[in-house]
Short mmCIF file of C-alpha atoms and ligand atoms in Angstrom, two decimals:
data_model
loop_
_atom_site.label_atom_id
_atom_site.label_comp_id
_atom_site.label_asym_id
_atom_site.label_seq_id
_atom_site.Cartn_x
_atom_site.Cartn_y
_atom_site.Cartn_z
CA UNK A 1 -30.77 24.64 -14.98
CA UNK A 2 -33.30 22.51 -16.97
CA UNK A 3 -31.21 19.81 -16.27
CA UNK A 4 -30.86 20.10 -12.49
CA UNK A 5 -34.92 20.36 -12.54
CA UNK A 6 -35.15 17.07 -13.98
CA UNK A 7 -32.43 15.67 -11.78
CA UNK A 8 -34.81 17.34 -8.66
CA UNK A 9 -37.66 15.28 -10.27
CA UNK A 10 -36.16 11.73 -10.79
CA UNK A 11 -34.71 12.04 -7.31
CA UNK A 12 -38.55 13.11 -5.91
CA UNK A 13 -39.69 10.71 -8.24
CA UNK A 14 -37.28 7.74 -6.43
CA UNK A 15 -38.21 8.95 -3.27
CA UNK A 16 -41.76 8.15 -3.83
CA UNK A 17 -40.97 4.75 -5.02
CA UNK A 18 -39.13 4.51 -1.98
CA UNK A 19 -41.50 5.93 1.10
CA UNK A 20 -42.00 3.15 3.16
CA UNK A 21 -37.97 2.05 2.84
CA UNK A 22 -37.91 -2.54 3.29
CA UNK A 23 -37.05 -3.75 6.85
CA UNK A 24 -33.92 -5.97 5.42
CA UNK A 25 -31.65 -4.39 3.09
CA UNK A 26 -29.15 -6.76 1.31
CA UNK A 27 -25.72 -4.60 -0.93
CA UNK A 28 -23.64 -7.49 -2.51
CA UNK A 29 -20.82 -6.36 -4.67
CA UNK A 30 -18.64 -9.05 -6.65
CA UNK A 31 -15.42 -7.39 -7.30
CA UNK A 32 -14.30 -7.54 -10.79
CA UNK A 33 -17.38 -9.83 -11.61
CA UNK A 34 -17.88 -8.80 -14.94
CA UNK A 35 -21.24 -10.22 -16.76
CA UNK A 36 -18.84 -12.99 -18.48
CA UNK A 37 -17.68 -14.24 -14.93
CA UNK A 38 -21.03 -14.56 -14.17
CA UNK A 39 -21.83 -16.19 -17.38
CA UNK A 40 -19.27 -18.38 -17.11
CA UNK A 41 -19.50 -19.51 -13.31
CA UNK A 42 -23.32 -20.52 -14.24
CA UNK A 43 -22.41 -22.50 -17.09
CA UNK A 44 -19.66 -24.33 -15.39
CA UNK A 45 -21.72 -25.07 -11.93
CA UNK A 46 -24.99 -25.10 -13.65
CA UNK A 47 -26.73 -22.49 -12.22
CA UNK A 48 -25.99 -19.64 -10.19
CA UNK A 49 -28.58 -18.28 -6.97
CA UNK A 50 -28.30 -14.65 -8.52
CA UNK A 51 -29.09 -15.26 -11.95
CA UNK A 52 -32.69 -16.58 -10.43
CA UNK A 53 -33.33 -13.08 -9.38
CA UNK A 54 -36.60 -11.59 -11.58
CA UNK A 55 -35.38 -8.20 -11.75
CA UNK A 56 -32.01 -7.62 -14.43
CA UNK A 57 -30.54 -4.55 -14.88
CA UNK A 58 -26.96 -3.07 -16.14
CA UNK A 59 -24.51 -0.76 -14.57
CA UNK A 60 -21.92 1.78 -16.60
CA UNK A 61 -19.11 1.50 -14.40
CA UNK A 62 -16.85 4.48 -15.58
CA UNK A 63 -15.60 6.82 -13.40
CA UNK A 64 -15.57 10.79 -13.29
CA UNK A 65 -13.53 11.13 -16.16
CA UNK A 66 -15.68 8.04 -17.84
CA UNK A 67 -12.42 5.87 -17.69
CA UNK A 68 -12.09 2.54 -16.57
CA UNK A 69 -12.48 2.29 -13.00
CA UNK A 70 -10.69 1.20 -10.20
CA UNK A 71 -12.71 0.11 -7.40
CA UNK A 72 -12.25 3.04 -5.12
CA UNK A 73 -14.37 5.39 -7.34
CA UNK A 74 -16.56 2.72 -8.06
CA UNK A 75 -16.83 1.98 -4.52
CA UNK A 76 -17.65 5.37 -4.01
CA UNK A 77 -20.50 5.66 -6.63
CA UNK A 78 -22.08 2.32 -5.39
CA UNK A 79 -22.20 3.42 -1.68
CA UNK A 80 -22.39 7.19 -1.74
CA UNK A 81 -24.15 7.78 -5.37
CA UNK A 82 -21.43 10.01 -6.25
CA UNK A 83 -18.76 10.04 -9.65
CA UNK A 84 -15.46 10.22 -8.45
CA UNK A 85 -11.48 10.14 -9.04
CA UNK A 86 -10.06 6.59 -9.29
CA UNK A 87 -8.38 6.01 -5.96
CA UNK A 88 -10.67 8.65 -4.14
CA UNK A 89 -13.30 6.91 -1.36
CA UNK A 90 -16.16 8.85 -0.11
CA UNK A 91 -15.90 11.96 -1.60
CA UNK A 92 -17.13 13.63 -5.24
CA UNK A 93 -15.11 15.01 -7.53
CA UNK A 94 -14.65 18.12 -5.68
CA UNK A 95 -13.01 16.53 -3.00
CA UNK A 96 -16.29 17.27 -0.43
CA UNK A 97 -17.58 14.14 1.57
CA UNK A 98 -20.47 12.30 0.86
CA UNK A 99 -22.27 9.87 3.29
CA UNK A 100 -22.44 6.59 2.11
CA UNK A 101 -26.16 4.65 2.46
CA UNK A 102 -25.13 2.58 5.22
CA UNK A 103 -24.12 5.50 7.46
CA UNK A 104 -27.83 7.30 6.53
CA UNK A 105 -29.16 3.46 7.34
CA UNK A 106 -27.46 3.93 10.46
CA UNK A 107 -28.41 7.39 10.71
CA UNK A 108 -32.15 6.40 10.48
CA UNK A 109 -31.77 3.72 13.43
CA UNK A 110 -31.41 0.21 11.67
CA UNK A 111 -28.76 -2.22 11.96
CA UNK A 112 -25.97 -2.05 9.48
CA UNK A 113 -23.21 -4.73 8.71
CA UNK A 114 -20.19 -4.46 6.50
CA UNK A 115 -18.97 -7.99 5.31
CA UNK A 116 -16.23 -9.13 2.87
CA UNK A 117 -13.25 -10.77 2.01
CA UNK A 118 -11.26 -8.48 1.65
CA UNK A 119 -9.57 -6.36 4.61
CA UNK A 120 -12.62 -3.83 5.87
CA UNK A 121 -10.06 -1.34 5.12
CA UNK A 122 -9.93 -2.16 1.45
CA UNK A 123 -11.88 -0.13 -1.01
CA UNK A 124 -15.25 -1.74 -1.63
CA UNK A 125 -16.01 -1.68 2.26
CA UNK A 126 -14.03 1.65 2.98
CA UNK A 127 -16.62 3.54 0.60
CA UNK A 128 -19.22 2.65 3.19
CA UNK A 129 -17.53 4.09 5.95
CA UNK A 130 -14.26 6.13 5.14
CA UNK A 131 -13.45 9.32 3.32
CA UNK A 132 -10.27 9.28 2.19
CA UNK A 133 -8.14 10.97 -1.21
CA UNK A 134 -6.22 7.87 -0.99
CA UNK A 135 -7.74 4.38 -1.07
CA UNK A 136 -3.95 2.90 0.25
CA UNK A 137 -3.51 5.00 3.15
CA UNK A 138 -4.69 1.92 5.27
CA UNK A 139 -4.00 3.43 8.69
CA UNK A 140 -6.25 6.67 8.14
CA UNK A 141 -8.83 4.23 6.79
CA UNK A 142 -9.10 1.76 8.87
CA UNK A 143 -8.80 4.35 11.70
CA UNK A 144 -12.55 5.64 10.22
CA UNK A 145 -13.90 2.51 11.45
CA UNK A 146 -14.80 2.83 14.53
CA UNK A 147 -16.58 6.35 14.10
CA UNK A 148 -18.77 4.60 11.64
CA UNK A 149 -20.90 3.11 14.42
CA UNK A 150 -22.07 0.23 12.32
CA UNK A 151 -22.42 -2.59 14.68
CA UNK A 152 -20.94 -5.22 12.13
CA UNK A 153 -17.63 -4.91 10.44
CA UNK A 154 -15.90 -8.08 9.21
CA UNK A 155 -13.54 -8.99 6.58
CA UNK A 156 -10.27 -11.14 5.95
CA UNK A 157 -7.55 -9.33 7.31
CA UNK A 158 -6.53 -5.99 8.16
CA UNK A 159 -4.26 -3.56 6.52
CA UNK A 160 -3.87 -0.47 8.51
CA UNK A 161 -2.00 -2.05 11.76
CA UNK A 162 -1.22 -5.57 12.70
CA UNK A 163 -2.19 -6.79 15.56
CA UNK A 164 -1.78 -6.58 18.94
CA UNK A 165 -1.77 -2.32 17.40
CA UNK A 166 -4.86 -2.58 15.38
CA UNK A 167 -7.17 -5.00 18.14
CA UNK A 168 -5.81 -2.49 20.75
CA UNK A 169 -6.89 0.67 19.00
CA UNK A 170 -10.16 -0.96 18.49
CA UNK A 171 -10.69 -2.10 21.76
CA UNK A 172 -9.70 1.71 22.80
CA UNK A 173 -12.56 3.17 20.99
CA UNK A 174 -15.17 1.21 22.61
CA UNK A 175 -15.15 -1.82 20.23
CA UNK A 176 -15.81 -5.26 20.62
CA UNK A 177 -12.55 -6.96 18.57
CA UNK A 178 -12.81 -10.53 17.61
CA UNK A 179 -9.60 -11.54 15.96
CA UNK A 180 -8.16 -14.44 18.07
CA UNK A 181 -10.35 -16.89 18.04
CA UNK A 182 -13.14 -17.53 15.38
CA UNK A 183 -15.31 -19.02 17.54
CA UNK A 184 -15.78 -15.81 19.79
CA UNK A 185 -17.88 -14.75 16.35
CA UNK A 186 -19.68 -18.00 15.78
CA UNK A 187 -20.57 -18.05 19.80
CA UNK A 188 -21.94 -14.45 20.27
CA UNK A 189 -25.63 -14.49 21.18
CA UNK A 190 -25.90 -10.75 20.01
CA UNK A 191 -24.09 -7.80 19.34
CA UNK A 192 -23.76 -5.91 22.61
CA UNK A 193 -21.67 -2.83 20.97
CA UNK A 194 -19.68 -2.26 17.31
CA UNK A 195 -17.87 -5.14 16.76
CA UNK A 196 -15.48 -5.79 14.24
CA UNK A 197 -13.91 -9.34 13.46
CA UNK A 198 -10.90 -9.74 11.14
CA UNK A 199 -8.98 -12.98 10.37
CA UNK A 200 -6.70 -13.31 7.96
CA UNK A 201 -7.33 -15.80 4.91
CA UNK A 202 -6.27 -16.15 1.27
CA UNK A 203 -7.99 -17.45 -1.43
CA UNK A 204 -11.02 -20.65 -1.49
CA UNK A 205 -8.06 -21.97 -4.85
CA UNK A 206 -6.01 -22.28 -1.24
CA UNK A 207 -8.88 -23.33 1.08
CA UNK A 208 -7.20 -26.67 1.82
CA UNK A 209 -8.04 -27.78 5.71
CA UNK A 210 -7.72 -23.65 6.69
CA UNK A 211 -10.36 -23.52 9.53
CA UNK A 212 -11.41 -19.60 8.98
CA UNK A 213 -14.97 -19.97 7.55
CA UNK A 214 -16.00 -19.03 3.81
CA UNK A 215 -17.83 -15.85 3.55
CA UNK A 216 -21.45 -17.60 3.03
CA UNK A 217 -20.90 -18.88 6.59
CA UNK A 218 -20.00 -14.85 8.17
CA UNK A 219 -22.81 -13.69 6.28
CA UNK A 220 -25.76 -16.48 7.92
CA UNK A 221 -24.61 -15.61 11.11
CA UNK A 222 -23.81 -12.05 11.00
CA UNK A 223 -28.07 -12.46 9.62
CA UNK A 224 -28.65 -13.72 13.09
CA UNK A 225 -27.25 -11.19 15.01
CA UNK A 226 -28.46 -8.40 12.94
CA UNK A 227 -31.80 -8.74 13.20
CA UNK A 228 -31.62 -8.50 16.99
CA UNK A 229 -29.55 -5.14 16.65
CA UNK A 230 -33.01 -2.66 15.94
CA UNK A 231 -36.64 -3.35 15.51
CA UNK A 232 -36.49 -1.78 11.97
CA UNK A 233 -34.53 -3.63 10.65
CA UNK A 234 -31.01 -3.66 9.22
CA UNK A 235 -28.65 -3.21 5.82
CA UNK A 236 -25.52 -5.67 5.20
CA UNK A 237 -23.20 -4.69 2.31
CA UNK A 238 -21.03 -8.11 1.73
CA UNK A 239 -18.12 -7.86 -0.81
CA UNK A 240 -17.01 -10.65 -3.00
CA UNK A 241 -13.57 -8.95 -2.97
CA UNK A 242 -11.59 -11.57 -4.50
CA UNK A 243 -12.76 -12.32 -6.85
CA UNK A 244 -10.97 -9.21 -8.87
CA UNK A 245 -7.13 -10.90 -7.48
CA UNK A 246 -8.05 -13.81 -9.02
CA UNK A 247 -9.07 -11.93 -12.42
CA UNK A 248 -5.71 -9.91 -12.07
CA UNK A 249 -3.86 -13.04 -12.24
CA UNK A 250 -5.95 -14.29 -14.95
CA UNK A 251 -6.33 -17.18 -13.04
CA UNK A 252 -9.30 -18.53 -14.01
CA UNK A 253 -10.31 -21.54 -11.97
CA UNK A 254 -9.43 -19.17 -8.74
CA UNK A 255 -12.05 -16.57 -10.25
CA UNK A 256 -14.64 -19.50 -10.37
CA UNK A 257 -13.94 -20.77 -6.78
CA UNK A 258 -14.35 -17.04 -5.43
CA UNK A 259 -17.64 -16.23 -7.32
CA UNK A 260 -19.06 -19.30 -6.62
CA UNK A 261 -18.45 -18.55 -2.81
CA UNK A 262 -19.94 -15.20 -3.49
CA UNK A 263 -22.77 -16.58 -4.95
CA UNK A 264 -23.18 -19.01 -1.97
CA UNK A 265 -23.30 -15.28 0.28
CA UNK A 266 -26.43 -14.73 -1.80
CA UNK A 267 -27.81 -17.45 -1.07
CA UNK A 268 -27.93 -16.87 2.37
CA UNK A 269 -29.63 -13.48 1.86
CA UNK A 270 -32.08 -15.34 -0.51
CA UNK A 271 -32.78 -17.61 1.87
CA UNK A 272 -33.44 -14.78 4.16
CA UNK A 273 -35.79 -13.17 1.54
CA UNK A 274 -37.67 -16.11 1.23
CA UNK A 275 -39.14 -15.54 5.33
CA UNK A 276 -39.61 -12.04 4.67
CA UNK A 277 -40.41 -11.32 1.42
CA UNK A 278 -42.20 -8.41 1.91
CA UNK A 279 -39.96 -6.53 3.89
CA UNK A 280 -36.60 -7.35 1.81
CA UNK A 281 -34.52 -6.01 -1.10
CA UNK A 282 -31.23 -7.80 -2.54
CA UNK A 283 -29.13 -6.35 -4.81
CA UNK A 284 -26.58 -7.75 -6.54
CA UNK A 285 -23.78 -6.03 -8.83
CA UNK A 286 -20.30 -5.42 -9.66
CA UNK A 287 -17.75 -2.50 -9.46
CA UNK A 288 -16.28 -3.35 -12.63
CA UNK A 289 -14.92 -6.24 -15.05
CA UNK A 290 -11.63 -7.21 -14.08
CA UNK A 291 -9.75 -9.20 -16.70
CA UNK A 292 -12.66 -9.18 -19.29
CA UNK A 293 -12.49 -12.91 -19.69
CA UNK A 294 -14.33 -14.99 -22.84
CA UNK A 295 -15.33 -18.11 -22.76
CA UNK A 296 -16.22 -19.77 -26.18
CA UNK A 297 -15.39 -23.51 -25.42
CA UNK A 298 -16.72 -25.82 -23.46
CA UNK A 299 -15.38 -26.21 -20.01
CA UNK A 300 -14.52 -29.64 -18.29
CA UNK A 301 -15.09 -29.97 -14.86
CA UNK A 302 -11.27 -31.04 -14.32
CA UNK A 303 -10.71 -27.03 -15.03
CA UNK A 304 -10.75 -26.00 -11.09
CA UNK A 305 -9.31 -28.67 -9.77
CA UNK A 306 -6.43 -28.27 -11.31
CA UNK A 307 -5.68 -25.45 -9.58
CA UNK A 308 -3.84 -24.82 -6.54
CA UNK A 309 -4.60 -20.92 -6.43
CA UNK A 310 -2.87 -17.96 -7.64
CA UNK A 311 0.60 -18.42 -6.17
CA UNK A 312 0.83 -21.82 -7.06
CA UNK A 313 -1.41 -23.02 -9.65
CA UNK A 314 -1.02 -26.19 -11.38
CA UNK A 315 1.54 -26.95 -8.53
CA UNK A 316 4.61 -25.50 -10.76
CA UNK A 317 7.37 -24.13 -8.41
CA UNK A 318 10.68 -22.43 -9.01
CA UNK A 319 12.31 -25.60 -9.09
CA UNK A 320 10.43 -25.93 -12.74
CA UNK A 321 11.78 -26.24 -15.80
CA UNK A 322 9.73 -25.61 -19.26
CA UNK A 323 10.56 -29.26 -19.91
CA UNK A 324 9.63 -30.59 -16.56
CA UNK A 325 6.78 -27.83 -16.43
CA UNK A 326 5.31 -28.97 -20.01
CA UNK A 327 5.53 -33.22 -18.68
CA UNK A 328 3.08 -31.76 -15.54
CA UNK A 329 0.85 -30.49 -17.84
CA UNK A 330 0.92 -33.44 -20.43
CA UNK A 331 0.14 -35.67 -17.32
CA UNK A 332 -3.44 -34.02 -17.05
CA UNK A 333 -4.03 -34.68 -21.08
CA UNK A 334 -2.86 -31.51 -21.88
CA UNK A 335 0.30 -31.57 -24.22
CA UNK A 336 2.19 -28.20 -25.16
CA UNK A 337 3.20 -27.36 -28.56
CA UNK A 338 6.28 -26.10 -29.31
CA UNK A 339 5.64 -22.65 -29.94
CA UNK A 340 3.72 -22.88 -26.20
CA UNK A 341 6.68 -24.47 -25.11
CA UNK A 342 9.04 -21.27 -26.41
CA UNK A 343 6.23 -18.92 -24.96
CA UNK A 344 6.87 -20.94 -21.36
CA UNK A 345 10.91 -20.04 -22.27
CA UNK A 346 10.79 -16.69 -22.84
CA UNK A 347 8.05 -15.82 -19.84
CA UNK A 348 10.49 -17.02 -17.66
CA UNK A 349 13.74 -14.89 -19.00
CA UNK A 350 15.83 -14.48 -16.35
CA UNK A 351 13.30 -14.82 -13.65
CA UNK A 352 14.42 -16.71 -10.52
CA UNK A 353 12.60 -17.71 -7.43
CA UNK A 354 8.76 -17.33 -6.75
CA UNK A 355 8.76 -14.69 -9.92
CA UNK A 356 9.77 -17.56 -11.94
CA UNK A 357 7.53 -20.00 -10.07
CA UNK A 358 4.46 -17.30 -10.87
CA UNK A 359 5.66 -16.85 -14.63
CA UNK A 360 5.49 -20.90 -15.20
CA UNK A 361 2.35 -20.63 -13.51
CA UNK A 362 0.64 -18.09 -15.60
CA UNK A 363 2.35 -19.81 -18.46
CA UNK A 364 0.86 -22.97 -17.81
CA UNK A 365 -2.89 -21.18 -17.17
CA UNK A 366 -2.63 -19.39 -20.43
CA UNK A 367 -1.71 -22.95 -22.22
CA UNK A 368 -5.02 -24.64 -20.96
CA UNK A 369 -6.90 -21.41 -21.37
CA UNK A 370 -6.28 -21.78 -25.13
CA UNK A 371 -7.53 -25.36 -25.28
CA UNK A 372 -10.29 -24.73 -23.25
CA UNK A 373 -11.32 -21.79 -25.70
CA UNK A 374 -10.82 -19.14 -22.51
CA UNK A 375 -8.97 -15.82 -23.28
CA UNK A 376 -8.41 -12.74 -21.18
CA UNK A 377 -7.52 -9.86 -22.61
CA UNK A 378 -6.21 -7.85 -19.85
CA UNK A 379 -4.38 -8.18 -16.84
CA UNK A 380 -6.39 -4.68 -15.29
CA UNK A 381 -10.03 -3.58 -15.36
CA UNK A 382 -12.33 -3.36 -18.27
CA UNK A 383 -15.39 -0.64 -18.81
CA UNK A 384 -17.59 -2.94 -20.01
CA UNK A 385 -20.97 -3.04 -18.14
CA UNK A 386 -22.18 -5.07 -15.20
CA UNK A 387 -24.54 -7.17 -13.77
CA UNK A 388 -27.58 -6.24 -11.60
CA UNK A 389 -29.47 -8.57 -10.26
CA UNK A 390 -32.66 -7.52 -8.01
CA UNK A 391 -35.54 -9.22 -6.02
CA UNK A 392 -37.70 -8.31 -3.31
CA UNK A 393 -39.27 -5.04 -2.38
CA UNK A 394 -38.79 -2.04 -4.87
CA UNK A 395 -36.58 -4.35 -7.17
CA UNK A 396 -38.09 -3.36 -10.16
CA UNK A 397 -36.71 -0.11 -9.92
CA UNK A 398 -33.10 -1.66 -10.39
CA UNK A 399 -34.15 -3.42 -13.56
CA UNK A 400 -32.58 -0.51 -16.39
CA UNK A 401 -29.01 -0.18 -18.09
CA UNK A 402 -27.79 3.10 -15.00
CA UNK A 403 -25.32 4.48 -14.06
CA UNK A 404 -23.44 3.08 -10.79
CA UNK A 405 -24.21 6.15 -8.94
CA UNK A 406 -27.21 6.39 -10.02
CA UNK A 407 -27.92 3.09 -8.42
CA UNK A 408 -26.29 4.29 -5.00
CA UNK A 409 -28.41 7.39 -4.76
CA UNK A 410 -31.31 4.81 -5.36
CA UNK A 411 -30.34 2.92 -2.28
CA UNK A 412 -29.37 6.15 -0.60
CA UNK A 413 -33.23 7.64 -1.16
CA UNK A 414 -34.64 4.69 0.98
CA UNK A 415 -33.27 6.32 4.13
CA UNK A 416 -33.25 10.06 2.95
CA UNK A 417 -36.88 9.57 2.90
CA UNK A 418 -36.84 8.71 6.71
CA UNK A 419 -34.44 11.48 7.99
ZN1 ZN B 501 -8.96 -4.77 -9.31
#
């Protein structure tokens, strides 16, 4: 009881922070970016646009149980300011939906975008929209879309249907699909109804001469045509999603080209911020670490290039051989030892094909992690806290070690306060 009466007066208490909620509302989420990533990625490009934010705060990223997230529950706390099951998107731990704060956003009459690079139907962006007890029932997910209303939904891909299914179905519920041509996005003059655009692309490590654009360049314009969508304003949640594959892998040059992308995405919003600084909030986090990478050497620059992306780093292929695998390496300056050498041996087994190619790969990565003084002690998630980075108005109210939910009841009490 006394503890629900405090809860009561924290949440009035927010509220009042809150009453007159910013025009511009700006929800980016680096998958997996755990504060080491971040770390990292600012030492190795010198400087990072979200570590020049004023306001610093932590996030606890367990979930219900306080066990290591997956990004489904965490999803869920960030955009609906509920605990949850891992797996479970947009509803508590009783199983009872919760609206996220970009449905109340749209709810209250602004403008609300959902950007990432992931597939919108993915779990970061689903928790915006979707309820759902499983995050990889893709078709029932991505199915939620178009009920959402928001007038913005873009990512990299879609899982639920392929097209000509999933554009149709879109199309059939009154939506405006862009997923032939990229240009039909780049072109629009303003969003006349929902719109969601979806093209498929794999990682920046991979980036080569593809022509879909990088996420900083969906987020400027999807700016543009936001802020023609309602006088008062609008919120845009943009996911760094993959940054979390490429911290799966362990791949660490990959991780650096995603979050550096990411962190170009913020830039975009900061350079928004800067026109309208009065009427703007950005805020930065993460759902979780992913990896839990440490970095105690220093870093050449040669490190990323080196890299050809998950699938293929270091441009080993099945056709490898430890021998001919450890003469690649020793080519960029970096000579296995013989014990490395046996490690390459006996990752590789009996593995044939592009599970062999992978093994070499990871192989090879984990070699010029150790001389580079880079270790990562997981393949999955870690609970170790997160980043939050704030600036603009009512930042300083982001600046404390919370919980995740916590911080998406926070957002969530700028537009209660309106309804
Ligand atoms: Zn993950």
């Amino acid at each position: 009881m006394i503890r629900k009466f405090w809860m009561l007066v924290l949440l009035f208490a927010a509220i009042q922070l809150f009453a007159e909620p910013p025009k511009y509302v700006f929800y980016l989420i680096g998958d997996g970016m755990g504060k080491n990533h971040v770390d990292f990625a600012e030492k190795f490009f010198g400087g990072l646009q979200m570590k020049t934010f004023p306001v610093k705060g932590s996030l606890v990223t367990a979930s219900i149980l306080r066990t290591t997230t997956d990004s489904a529950a965490a999803g869920t706390a960030l955009a609906c300011g509920v605990k949850t099951q891992n797996g479970v998107l947009g509803m508590d731990a009783d199983g009872k939906k919760v609206d996220s704060v970009a449905v109340l956003a749209k709810k209250n009459g602004f403008g609300v975008g959902i950007l990432g690079t992931e597939s919108p139907d993915h779990a970061t962006p689903a928790s915006f929209y979707a309820h759902a007890a499983k995050r990889s029932d893709y078709k029932e997910i991505m199915e939620q879309i178009p009920g959402s209303n928001f007038d913005l939904v873009m990512g990299y891909g879609m899982r639920g249907a392929k097209d000509p299914a999933a554009s149709e179905f879109f199309r059939k519920a009154g939506m405006n699909v862009i997923s032939k041509e990229e240009s039909d996005f780049f072109n629009l003059k303003k969003l006349e109804k929902p719109t969601v655009v979806y093209f498929s692309f794999g990682y920046e490590a991979d980036r080569g001469s593809s022509k879909v654009r990088p996420l900083s360049a969906y987020v400027a314009k999807s700016i543009e045509l936001l802020e023609k969508v309602s006088p008062k304003g609008f919120f845009m949640m943009v996911e760094g999603a993959k940054i979390d594959h490429n911290a799966h892998a362990n791949d660490g040059p990959g991780m650096l080209l995603e979050l550096i992308e990411f962190d170009r995405a913020i830039g975009k919003a900061l350079e928004f911020y800067k026109k309208h600084p009065k009427d703007t909030l950005i805020v930065v986090t993460a759902d979780h670490n992913t990896g839990g990478i440490v970095v105690t050497g220093n870093v050449p620059k040669s490190y990323v290039n080196v890299s050809g992306g998950i699938a293929r780093a270091y441009g080993l292929t099945e056709n490898d051989t430890p021998e001919s695998a450890a003469k690649k390496l020793a080519e960029k300056g970096i000579t296995p030892t013989a014990v490395e050498k046996d490690a390459m041996v006996h990752s590789i087994g009996k593995l044939t094909g592009s599970k062999k190619a992978e093994a070499l790969n990871r192989a090879a990565r984990r070699i010029i992690d150790t001389r580079y003084g880079i270790t990562w002690p997981t393949g999955g998630h870690t609970n170790e806290d997160v980043y939050v980075f704030a600036i603009g108005k009512g930042a300083e109210n982001f600046g404390i070690r919370q919980e995740n939910s916590e911080l998406g009841q926070k957002l969530k009490a700028l537009y209660e306060e309106g309804k």
